[in-house]
Coordinates of C-alpha atoms in Angstrom, one line a residue:
Chain A
M1 CA -6.9 -18.5 -87.8
I2 CA -6.2 -17.7 -84.1
F3 CA -5.9 -20.4 -81.5
N4 CA -9.3 -19.8 -80.0
S5 CA -11.2 -20.1 -83.3
Y6 CA -13.1 -23.1 -84.7
D7 CA -11.0 -22.9 -87.9
F8 CA -7.9 -23.6 -85.8
V9 CA -9.5 -26.4 -83.8
V10 CA -10.4 -28.2 -87.1
F11 CA -7.0 -27.5 -88.6
F12 CA -5.2 -28.7 -85.5
V13 CA -7.2 -31.9 -85.0
V14 CA -6.3 -32.9 -88.6
V15 CA -2.6 -32.0 -88.1
F16 CA -2.6 -33.8 -84.7
I17 CA -4.0 -37.0 -86.1
L18 CA -1.8 -37.0 -89.2
Y19 CA 1.3 -36.2 -87.0
W20 CA 0.9 -39.0 -84.5
F21 CA -0.8 -41.6 -86.5
V22 CA 0.1 -41.2 -90.2
F23 CA 3.4 -39.3 -90.5
N24 CA 4.8 -40.9 -87.3
K25 CA 7.3 -43.3 -88.8
T26 CA 10.3 -40.9 -89.2
A27 CA 11.5 -37.5 -88.0
K28 CA 11.6 -36.4 -91.7
A29 CA 7.9 -37.3 -92.2
Q30 CA 6.9 -35.4 -89.1
N31 CA 8.9 -32.4 -90.2
V32 CA 7.4 -32.5 -93.7
L33 CA 4.0 -32.4 -92.1
L34 CA 4.9 -29.6 -89.8
L35 CA 6.4 -27.6 -92.7
I36 CA 3.4 -28.0 -95.0
S37 CA 0.8 -27.4 -92.3
S38 CA 2.7 -24.3 -91.1
L39 CA 2.9 -22.8 -94.6
F40 CA -0.8 -23.6 -95.0
F41 CA -1.5 -22.0 -91.6
Y42 CA 0.4 -18.8 -92.7
A43 CA -1.3 -18.7 -96.1
W44 CA -4.7 -19.1 -94.5
A45 CA -3.9 -16.0 -92.3
D46 CA -2.6 -14.0 -95.3
W47 CA -1.3 -15.8 -98.4
R48 CA 0.0 -12.5 -99.9
F49 CA 3.0 -12.5 -97.7
L50 CA 4.0 -16.2 -98.1
G51 CA 6.6 -15.0 -100.6
I52 CA 8.3 -12.8 -98.0
L53 CA 8.4 -15.6 -95.4
I54 CA 9.9 -18.1 -97.9
F55 CA 12.4 -15.5 -99.1
N56 CA 13.4 -14.8 -95.5
I57 CA 14.1 -18.5 -94.9
L58 CA 16.1 -19.1 -98.1
F59 CA 18.0 -15.9 -97.8
N60 CA 19.1 -16.4 -94.2
Y61 CA 19.8 -20.1 -94.7
Y62 CA 22.3 -19.5 -97.5
L63 CA 23.7 -16.3 -96.0
A64 CA 24.6 -18.2 -92.8
K65 CA 26.4 -20.8 -94.9
S66 CA 28.4 -18.2 -96.8
I67 CA 29.4 -16.4 -93.5
F68 CA 30.7 -19.8 -92.3
K69 CA 32.5 -20.6 -95.5
A70 CA 34.3 -17.2 -95.8
S71 CA 37.9 -17.5 -94.6
K72 CA 38.6 -13.9 -93.7
V73 CA 36.9 -12.2 -90.7
A74 CA 36.5 -9.0 -92.8
V75 CA 34.6 -10.9 -95.4
K76 CA 32.4 -12.6 -92.8
Q77 CA 31.7 -9.2 -91.3
K78 CA 30.6 -7.8 -94.7
I79 CA 28.3 -10.7 -95.4
L80 CA 26.8 -10.3 -91.9
W81 CA 26.2 -6.6 -92.4
F82 CA 24.6 -7.3 -95.8
G83 CA 22.3 -9.8 -94.1
I84 CA 21.4 -7.4 -91.3
L85 CA 20.7 -4.7 -93.8
I86 CA 18.3 -6.9 -95.9
N87 CA 16.5 -8.3 -92.9
V88 CA 16.1 -5.0 -91.1
G89 CA 15.4 -3.3 -94.5
I90 CA 12.4 -5.5 -95.2
L91 CA 11.1 -5.2 -91.7
G92 CA 11.7 -1.4 -91.8
Y93 CA 10.0 -1.0 -95.2
Y94 CA 6.8 -2.8 -94.2
K95 CA 6.6 -1.7 -90.6
Y96 CA 8.3 1.7 -90.3
F97 CA 8.4 3.4 -93.8
N98 CA 5.2 5.4 -93.4
F99 CA 6.2 6.4 -89.9
F100 CA 9.7 7.7 -90.7
Y101 CA 8.5 9.2 -94.0
E102 CA 5.7 11.1 -92.3
N103 CA 8.0 12.4 -89.5
L104 CA 10.7 13.5 -92.0
I105 CA 8.1 15.4 -94.0
N106 CA 6.8 17.1 -90.9
I107 CA 10.3 18.2 -89.9
F108 CA 11.6 19.4 -93.3
S109 CA 8.6 20.7 -95.2
S110 CA 5.8 22.0 -93.2
G111 CA 3.5 22.7 -96.2
T112 CA 3.7 19.3 -97.9
T113 CA 0.9 16.9 -97.3
F114 CA 1.9 13.4 -96.4
T115 CA 0.5 10.5 -98.4
A116 CA 1.0 7.2 -96.7
L117 CA 2.0 4.2 -98.8
D118 CA -0.7 1.5 -98.8
L119 CA 1.4 -1.0 -96.9
L120 CA 0.1 -3.9 -95.0
I121 CA 2.4 -5.4 -92.4
P122 CA 3.2 -9.1 -93.1
L123 CA 1.9 -11.2 -90.1
G124 CA 4.6 -12.2 -87.7
I125 CA 7.4 -10.3 -89.5
S126 CA 8.8 -8.9 -86.3
F127 CA 9.1 -12.3 -84.8
F128 CA 10.5 -14.3 -87.8
T129 CA 12.9 -11.5 -88.7
F130 CA 14.3 -11.5 -85.2
Q131 CA 14.8 -15.2 -85.3
S132 CA 16.7 -14.9 -88.6
L133 CA 18.8 -12.1 -87.3
G134 CA 19.7 -14.0 -84.2
Y135 CA 20.7 -17.0 -86.3
I136 CA 23.0 -15.2 -88.7
I137 CA 24.7 -13.2 -85.8
D138 CA 25.2 -16.5 -83.9
V139 CA 26.8 -18.1 -87.0
Y140 CA 29.1 -15.1 -87.3
Y141 CA 30.2 -15.3 -83.7
E142 CA 30.6 -19.1 -84.1
E143 CA 28.0 -19.7 -81.4
V144 CA 26.3 -22.1 -83.8
E145 CA 27.3 -23.8 -87.1
P146 CA 25.0 -23.2 -90.0
Y147 CA 22.5 -26.0 -90.6
N148 CA 23.0 -28.1 -93.7
D149 CA 19.4 -29.3 -93.9
L150 CA 17.0 -26.8 -95.4
M151 CA 14.0 -28.8 -94.2
L152 CA 15.1 -28.6 -90.6
F153 CA 15.8 -24.9 -90.8
S154 CA 12.6 -24.1 -92.6
T155 CA 10.6 -26.2 -90.0
Y156 CA 12.2 -24.2 -87.3
M157 CA 11.4 -20.9 -89.0
V158 CA 7.7 -21.6 -89.8
F159 CA 6.6 -23.9 -86.9
F160 CA 3.0 -22.6 -86.8
P161 CA 2.4 -22.4 -83.0
K162 CA 5.1 -19.7 -82.7
L163 CA 5.0 -18.2 -86.2
L164 CA 2.6 -15.3 -85.7
S165 CA 3.6 -14.0 -82.3
G166 CA 6.4 -16.0 -80.8
P167 CA 7.9 -17.0 -78.5
I168 CA 11.1 -15.9 -80.4
E169 CA 12.9 -19.2 -80.5
R170 CA 16.7 -19.8 -80.7
V171 CA 17.7 -22.2 -83.4
Q172 CA 20.1 -24.1 -81.0
K173 CA 17.1 -24.9 -78.7
F174 CA 14.6 -25.8 -81.4
I175 CA 16.3 -27.8 -84.0
P176 CA 17.8 -30.5 -81.7
Q177 CA 14.2 -31.3 -80.8
I178 CA 13.2 -32.1 -84.3
V179 CA 16.3 -33.9 -85.5
S180 CA 14.9 -37.2 -84.1
K181 CA 11.5 -38.7 -84.2
R182 CA 9.1 -37.4 -81.6
V183 CA 7.3 -40.0 -79.6
F184 CA 3.9 -39.6 -78.1
D185 CA 4.5 -38.4 -74.5
Y186 CA 1.3 -38.5 -72.6
P187 CA 2.4 -36.3 -69.5
L188 CA 3.8 -33.7 -71.9
I189 CA 0.6 -33.6 -73.9
A190 CA -1.6 -33.4 -70.8
D191 CA 0.6 -30.6 -69.6
G192 CA 0.2 -28.9 -73.0
L193 CA -3.6 -29.2 -72.6
R194 CA -3.5 -27.6 -69.2
Q195 CA -1.4 -24.7 -70.5
I196 CA -3.8 -24.2 -73.4
L197 CA -6.7 -24.2 -70.9
W198 CA -5.0 -21.5 -68.7
G199 CA -4.2 -19.5 -71.9
L200 CA -7.8 -19.6 -73.0
F201 CA -9.0 -18.5 -69.5
A202 CA -6.4 -15.6 -69.5
K203 CA -7.5 -14.5 -72.9
L204 CA -11.2 -15.0 -73.0
V205 CA -12.2 -14.4 -69.4
I206 CA -9.6 -12.0 -68.1
A207 CA -8.2 -10.0 -71.1
E208 CA -11.5 -9.8 -73.0
N209 CA -13.5 -8.8 -69.9
C210 CA -10.9 -6.2 -68.9
A211 CA -11.2 -4.8 -72.5
V212 CA -14.9 -4.2 -71.8
I213 CA -14.0 -1.9 -68.9
V214 CA -10.9 -0.3 -70.6
D215 CA -12.1 0.5 -74.1
P216 CA -14.9 2.9 -73.4
V217 CA -12.9 4.8 -70.8
F218 CA -9.9 5.3 -73.1
E219 CA -12.3 6.5 -75.8
N220 CA -13.8 9.1 -73.5
Y221 CA -11.2 9.7 -70.8
N222 CA -12.0 13.5 -70.7
N223 CA -15.2 12.8 -68.9
E224 CA -13.8 10.5 -66.3
S225 CA -12.4 11.1 -62.8
G226 CA -8.7 10.6 -61.9
S227 CA -9.6 7.7 -59.7
T228 CA -11.5 6.0 -62.6
L229 CA -8.5 6.5 -64.9
L230 CA -6.1 5.1 -62.4
F231 CA -8.2 2.0 -61.9
V232 CA -8.7 1.6 -65.6
S233 CA -4.9 1.8 -66.2
F234 CA -4.7 -1.1 -63.8
F235 CA -7.3 -3.1 -65.8
Y236 CA -5.5 -2.3 -69.0
M237 CA -2.2 -3.6 -67.6
I238 CA -3.9 -6.8 -66.6
Q239 CA -5.6 -7.0 -70.0
L240 CA -2.2 -6.7 -71.8
Y241 CA -0.6 -9.3 -69.6
A242 CA -3.5 -11.7 -69.8
D243 CA -3.7 -11.3 -73.6
F244 CA -0.1 -11.9 -74.4
S245 CA 0.7 -14.4 -71.6
G246 CA -2.5 -16.2 -72.6
Y247 CA -1.5 -16.3 -76.2
S248 CA 2.0 -17.5 -75.2
N249 CA 0.6 -20.3 -73.0
M250 CA -1.6 -21.4 -75.9
A251 CA 1.3 -21.4 -78.3
I252 CA 3.6 -23.3 -75.9
G253 CA 0.7 -25.7 -75.1
V254 CA -0.1 -26.4 -78.8
A255 CA 3.6 -27.1 -79.4
K256 CA 3.7 -29.5 -76.5
L257 CA 0.8 -31.4 -78.1
L258 CA 3.3 -32.0 -81.0
G259 CA 6.0 -33.1 -78.7
I260 CA 8.0 -29.8 -79.0
K261 CA 9.0 -27.6 -76.0
L262 CA 9.1 -23.8 -76.8
S263 CA 10.7 -21.3 -74.5
R264 CA 8.8 -19.8 -71.7
N265 CA 7.7 -16.2 -72.4
F266 CA 6.2 -15.0 -69.1
A267 CA 7.1 -16.0 -65.6
T268 CA 4.6 -14.2 -63.4
P269 CA 6.3 -10.8 -64.0
F270 CA 4.2 -8.8 -61.6
F271 CA 5.6 -10.8 -58.7
S272 CA 8.8 -8.8 -59.0
L273 CA 10.6 -6.4 -56.8
N274 CA 12.1 -4.1 -59.4
I275 CA 12.0 -3.3 -63.0
S276 CA 15.1 -5.4 -63.8
E277 CA 13.4 -8.5 -62.4
F278 CA 10.2 -7.6 -64.2
W279 CA 11.8 -7.6 -67.6
R280 CA 13.5 -10.9 -66.8
K281 CA 10.0 -12.3 -66.5
W282 CA 8.0 -10.3 -69.1
H283 CA 8.1 -11.3 -72.8
M284 CA 11.3 -13.2 -71.8
T285 CA 12.2 -14.3 -75.3
L286 CA 12.2 -10.7 -76.6
T287 CA 14.1 -9.5 -73.5
S288 CA 16.8 -12.1 -73.9
W289 CA 17.1 -11.4 -77.6
M290 CA 17.5 -7.7 -76.9
M291 CA 20.0 -8.4 -74.2
D292 CA 22.2 -10.6 -76.4
Y293 CA 22.0 -8.7 -79.7
I294 CA 21.5 -5.0 -78.7
F295 CA 22.4 -4.4 -75.0
T296 CA 25.5 -6.5 -74.7
P297 CA 27.3 -5.1 -77.8
L298 CA 26.2 -1.6 -76.9
S299 CA 27.3 -1.8 -73.3
F300 CA 30.6 -3.4 -74.5
I301 CA 31.3 -0.5 -76.8
L302 CA 30.4 2.0 -74.0
R303 CA 32.0 0.2 -71.2
A304 CA 34.7 2.8 -70.6
Y305 CA 32.0 5.1 -69.4
K306 CA 31.0 2.7 -66.7
K307 CA 27.5 3.4 -65.2
I308 CA 26.8 6.2 -67.7
G309 CA 27.6 3.8 -70.5
L310 CA 25.2 1.2 -69.0
I311 CA 22.4 3.8 -68.7
I312 CA 22.8 4.9 -72.3
S313 CA 22.9 1.3 -73.4
V314 CA 19.7 0.4 -71.4
I315 CA 17.9 3.5 -72.7
I316 CA 18.8 2.7 -76.4
T317 CA 17.8 -0.9 -75.9
F318 CA 14.4 0.0 -74.5
L319 CA 13.8 2.6 -77.2
I320 CA 14.3 -0.3 -79.7
V321 CA 12.0 -2.5 -77.5
G322 CA 9.4 0.2 -77.8
L323 CA 9.9 0.7 -81.5
W324 CA 9.8 -3.0 -82.1
H325 CA 6.1 -3.0 -81.0
G326 CA 5.2 -0.6 -83.8
A327 CA 5.7 2.6 -85.7
N328 CA 4.2 5.0 -83.2
W329 CA 5.7 7.6 -80.8
T330 CA 3.5 6.1 -78.1
Y331 CA 5.6 2.8 -78.2
I332 CA 8.8 4.8 -78.3
V333 CA 7.8 6.8 -75.2
F334 CA 6.7 3.5 -73.6
G335 CA 10.2 2.1 -74.2
L336 CA 11.9 5.3 -73.0
I337 CA 10.0 5.3 -69.7
H338 CA 11.0 1.7 -69.0
G339 CA 14.6 2.6 -69.8
I340 CA 14.4 5.5 -67.4
Y341 CA 13.0 3.2 -64.7
F342 CA 16.3 1.3 -64.9
I343 CA 18.4 4.4 -63.9
P344 CA 18.0 4.1 -60.1
V345 CA 18.6 0.3 -60.3
I346 CA 21.9 0.9 -62.2
L347 CA 23.0 3.8 -60.0
K348 CA 22.3 1.8 -56.8
G349 CA 24.5 -0.8 -58.3
T350 CA 24.5 -4.4 -57.1
S351 CA 25.5 -3.5 -53.5
V352 CA 22.1 -4.9 -52.4
N353 CA 22.5 -8.6 -52.7
K354 CA 20.3 -10.5 -55.0
A355 CA 18.2 -12.1 -52.2
S356 CA 16.6 -8.9 -51.4
N357 CA 16.1 -7.9 -55.0
T358 CA 14.3 -11.0 -56.1
M359 CA 11.0 -12.2 -55.0
T360 CA 11.3 -14.9 -52.3
E361 CA 10.3 -18.0 -54.1
N362 CA 9.2 -20.5 -51.6
K363 CA 7.0 -18.3 -49.3
Y364 CA 3.3 -18.4 -49.3
L365 CA 2.9 -14.7 -48.7
P366 CA 5.2 -11.7 -49.5
S367 CA 6.7 -9.7 -46.6
V368 CA 5.5 -6.1 -46.1
V369 CA 8.7 -4.8 -47.8
E370 CA 8.2 -7.1 -50.7
L371 CA 4.6 -6.1 -51.0
F372 CA 5.5 -2.4 -51.0
K373 CA 8.2 -3.0 -53.7
M374 CA 5.7 -5.0 -55.8
L375 CA 3.2 -2.2 -55.5
V376 CA 5.7 0.5 -56.6
L377 CA 6.6 -1.6 -59.6
L378 CA 2.9 -2.2 -60.4
V379 CA 2.3 1.6 -60.4
Q380 CA 5.4 2.1 -62.6
V381 CA 4.2 -0.4 -65.1
M382 CA 0.6 0.8 -65.0
L383 CA 1.5 4.4 -65.8
A384 CA 3.8 3.4 -68.7
S385 CA 1.1 1.1 -70.1
V386 CA -1.1 4.2 -70.7
F387 CA 1.3 5.1 -73.5
F388 CA 1.1 1.6 -74.8
R389 CA -2.7 1.8 -75.1
S390 CA -3.2 5.4 -76.2
E391 CA -3.4 6.4 -79.9
T392 CA -1.1 9.4 -79.5
V393 CA 1.4 10.6 -77.0
I394 CA -0.7 13.7 -76.4
K395 CA -3.7 11.6 -75.4
A396 CA -1.5 9.6 -73.0
I397 CA -0.2 12.7 -71.4
N398 CA -3.7 14.1 -71.0
Y399 CA -4.9 10.8 -69.6
L400 CA -2.0 10.8 -67.0
S401 CA -2.5 14.4 -66.1
R402 CA -6.1 13.8 -65.4
I403 CA -5.1 10.9 -63.1
F404 CA -3.0 13.3 -61.1
S405 CA -5.8 15.8 -60.6
K406 CA -8.1 16.5 -57.6
S407 CA -10.5 13.9 -58.8
L408 CA -8.0 11.2 -57.9
I409 CA -9.4 11.4 -54.4
S410 CA -12.9 10.3 -55.3
L411 CA -14.7 7.1 -55.8
P412 CA -14.3 5.7 -59.3
S413 CA -18.1 5.7 -59.6
S414 CA -18.4 5.1 -63.3
I415 CA -16.7 1.8 -63.1
I416 CA -18.3 0.6 -59.8
N417 CA -21.0 -1.9 -60.8
G418 CA -21.9 -5.5 -60.3
R419 CA -20.3 -6.7 -63.6
N420 CA -17.0 -5.1 -62.9
A421 CA -17.0 -6.4 -59.3
L422 CA -17.3 -9.9 -60.8
I423 CA -14.5 -9.2 -63.3
F424 CA -12.4 -8.0 -60.4
M425 CA -13.0 -11.4 -58.7
F426 CA -12.0 -13.3 -61.8
I427 CA -8.8 -11.2 -61.8
A428 CA -8.2 -12.0 -58.1
F429 CA -8.7 -15.7 -58.9
F430 CA -6.3 -15.4 -61.8
I431 CA -3.6 -13.7 -59.7
T432 CA -4.0 -16.1 -56.8
V433 CA -3.5 -19.2 -59.0
E434 CA -0.5 -17.6 -60.6
W435 CA 1.0 -16.6 -57.3
F436 CA 0.9 -20.2 -56.0
H437 CA 2.5 -21.5 -59.2
K438 CA 5.2 -18.8 -59.5
T439 CA 8.0 -21.3 -59.1
K440 CA 6.5 -24.0 -61.4
S441 CA 7.3 -24.5 -65.1
H442 CA 4.1 -22.5 -66.0
E443 CA 1.3 -20.7 -64.3
F444 CA -1.1 -23.6 -64.3
D445 CA 1.3 -26.5 -63.7
I446 CA -0.9 -28.5 -61.4
S447 CA 0.5 -31.8 -62.5
G448 CA 1.6 -32.7 -59.0
K449 CA -1.8 -32.1 -57.4
P450 CA -4.2 -35.0 -56.6
L451 CA -6.7 -35.9 -59.3
Y452 CA -9.8 -34.4 -57.5
I453 CA -8.0 -31.0 -57.2
R454 CA -7.0 -31.0 -60.8
W455 CA -10.5 -31.7 -61.9
F456 CA -11.9 -29.2 -59.5
F457 CA -9.8 -26.5 -61.3
Y458 CA -10.7 -27.8 -64.8
I459 CA -14.4 -27.7 -64.0
I460 CA -14.2 -24.2 -62.6
I461 CA -12.3 -22.9 -65.6
F462 CA -14.6 -24.6 -68.0
I463 CA -17.6 -23.0 -66.3
L464 CA -15.9 -19.6 -66.3
L465 CA -15.1 -20.0 -70.0
L466 CA -18.6 -21.0 -70.8
F467 CA -20.4 -18.3 -68.8
A468 CA -17.9 -15.5 -68.5
G469 CA -15.7 -16.0 -71.5
R470 CA -16.0 -13.6 -74.5
T471 CA -15.2 -14.2 -78.1
A472 CA -12.1 -12.7 -79.4
E473 CA -11.1 -11.8 -82.9
A474 CA -7.4 -11.1 -82.4
F475 CA -4.6 -10.8 -79.9
I476 CA -3.0 -7.5 -79.1
Y477 CA 0.4 -8.8 -80.1
F478 CA -0.7 -9.9 -83.6
Q479 CA -0.3 -6.3 -84.8
F480 CA 3.4 -6.4 -83.9
Chain B
M1 CA 50.6 -15.7 -64.8
E2 CA 49.6 -18.9 -62.9
R3 CA 46.0 -19.9 -63.0
N4 CA 45.9 -19.6 -59.2
D5 CA 47.0 -16.0 -59.3
I6 CA 44.3 -15.2 -61.9
V7 CA 41.7 -16.8 -59.6
L8 CA 42.9 -14.7 -56.7
K9 CA 42.8 -11.5 -58.6
L10 CA 39.4 -12.4 -60.1
K11 CA 38.0 -13.1 -56.6
N12 CA 39.1 -9.6 -55.5
I13 CA 37.5 -8.0 -58.6
L14 CA 34.2 -9.8 -58.0
A15 CA 34.2 -9.0 -54.3
E16 CA 34.9 -5.3 -55.0
T17 CA 32.3 -4.9 -57.7
L18 CA 29.6 -6.9 -56.1
E19 CA 30.4 -5.9 -52.6
H20 CA 30.2 -9.3 -51.1
T21 CA 32.2 -12.6 -50.9
N22 CA 29.4 -15.1 -50.9
F23 CA 30.9 -17.2 -53.6
E24 CA 33.7 -19.8 -54.2
I25 CA 35.6 -19.4 -57.4
N26 CA 35.8 -22.6 -59.4
D27 CA 35.7 -23.4 -63.1
A28 CA 32.1 -24.4 -63.1
L29 CA 30.8 -21.3 -61.4
T30 CA 28.4 -19.2 -63.5
A31 CA 27.1 -15.7 -63.2
K32 CA 23.7 -17.1 -62.2
D33 CA 25.3 -18.7 -59.1
V34 CA 26.6 -15.4 -57.8
D35 CA 24.3 -12.8 -56.1
G36 CA 24.2 -9.5 -58.0
W37 CA 26.1 -10.8 -61.1
D38 CA 23.5 -9.9 -63.6
S39 CA 23.6 -8.5 -67.1
L40 CA 23.9 -5.0 -65.7
S41 CA 26.9 -5.7 -63.4
H42 CA 28.5 -8.0 -66.0
M43 CA 30.0 -5.2 -68.1
I44 CA 31.3 -3.4 -65.0
I45 CA 33.1 -6.7 -64.0
I46 CA 34.5 -7.1 -67.5
T47 CA 35.8 -3.5 -67.5
Q48 CA 37.5 -4.1 -64.1
I49 CA 39.1 -7.3 -65.4
E50 CA 40.5 -5.5 -68.4
K51 CA 41.9 -2.8 -66.1
E52 CA 43.4 -5.1 -63.5
F53 CA 45.0 -7.5 -66.0
G54 CA 45.8 -4.9 -68.6
I55 CA 44.1 -6.7 -71.3
K56 CA 41.4 -6.0 -73.9
F57 CA 38.5 -8.3 -74.7
K58 CA 36.7 -8.6 -78.0
L59 CA 32.9 -8.9 -78.2
R60 CA 33.6 -12.3 -79.7
D61 CA 35.4 -13.4 -76.5
L62 CA 32.4 -12.4 -74.3
N63 CA 30.0 -14.6 -76.2
K64 CA 32.0 -17.7 -75.3
L65 CA 32.0 -17.1 -71.5
D66 CA 29.8 -19.9 -70.3
N67 CA 31.4 -20.1 -66.8
V68 CA 34.4 -18.8 -64.8
G69 CA 36.6 -21.5 -66.2
A70 CA 36.1 -20.2 -69.7
L71 CA 36.7 -16.6 -68.4
I72 CA 40.0 -17.7 -66.9
D73 CA 41.0 -19.4 -70.2
V74 CA 40.3 -16.2 -72.2
I75 CA 42.2 -14.1 -69.7
Q76 CA 45.2 -16.5 -69.9
T77 CA 45.3 -16.3 -73.7
K78 CA 45.5 -12.6 -73.5
L79 CA 48.3 -12.2 -70.9

């Protein structure tokens, strides 16, 4: 039941009416409805894994309490490690067992054939496991006290707009919003609707149309010129961004319709001047999770080694970012490349002040230097995204080596046609709107604009959705 | 050590690591307010503080550093 399906619309309309008009008397009633509807939502997607989700909630709820109650730090630490082991163990079993098993067999016994276990990955497991891990680690470090209300904690864990693909929410930010009764807030709901509309546009018009260009070329890249492959890697990067930022905007928008504010997940990442700024704006809730729970402890342990320690920490963090996406060497290489991109930034240090390292916020147009830096970053991200899209590392390397061949200096004739020119114009419209809203709370925050301008945009987007939108069965990030 | 002395020393460490002095140390100051004080330079700053003051932080201490005031408090408890 994805956001852009009729099933979801029916489901959500029912929840919305019940939430604001039937279960609206107390916070508890609202939370009961959210909890039941979220479990129903998950079960609808895949009821077989409902048990794992419920186990995860109960296990971490009680584990956090026992960490808090333990009087000795050594005991607290043991309980925490037990919790980490179980959480990572379950995630590892479903998501990575076959991958590690296959690689180990390949290394140690060349003659043995590998039989994969028939494992399906529980939907959203990477997202809810990270939330649980963050919670128990925060309780251990006394950042947060464990919650004594299982209902509140469960509602936080399963809240359906973010259950399958994030944003990865922090308990400290979410639970205070559901402790008291939510009241119908028209501006917030209108803003949620705008965000959903922009998410739909990004997903159905931009991402799905890019896929039409990208998929056949990646299938058959051996017959394409270097220039075509370069342009297609650009289209794929836009597809990936539009797909996941579109999803995130829909999730955040749907939550707003229920009076709950989720964390921002993307903040126009391509308008960045270096890789560090890019990651502060791309999949922000994952980056901030990785920063707090992987990078900071690692760089703390390695701090005696100064910049070398930082480089090692960044590379390990990004290898984990890559592996988090899935059990495939392509994701690991993707992470590694992004980690390597950080090396010049670290070596250069912070001697260049922040103003010249961060996109100027209040200017209409970037300067020539900014444009050049953005372009360099764009190419960096485009090339790394080839690994993200390819089925194997070898295919990605072949793809990239074909880009850097003589045929790079030729017209990308196989993708030059009327349809693609139109898609390119949609992308230009998409990027322009995002550029002018880069300092706003989201990419389509036009709340301050006059009524006729707002409706002008709504109508344009409706028309584009109607005539240029494609149907979509899934989001790229659902598999993670 | 007096709080003022800590502030002075801290100012030098930040100026040396970040290579500028476009900041005014006060309790409410956060890393976000200071150019170049990001998650990459943070650990370099922490290491310099440990060296200059002859103290050792625990990871647990770092999680509580919401602003410079909190940082000075932690340094003071360790001296």
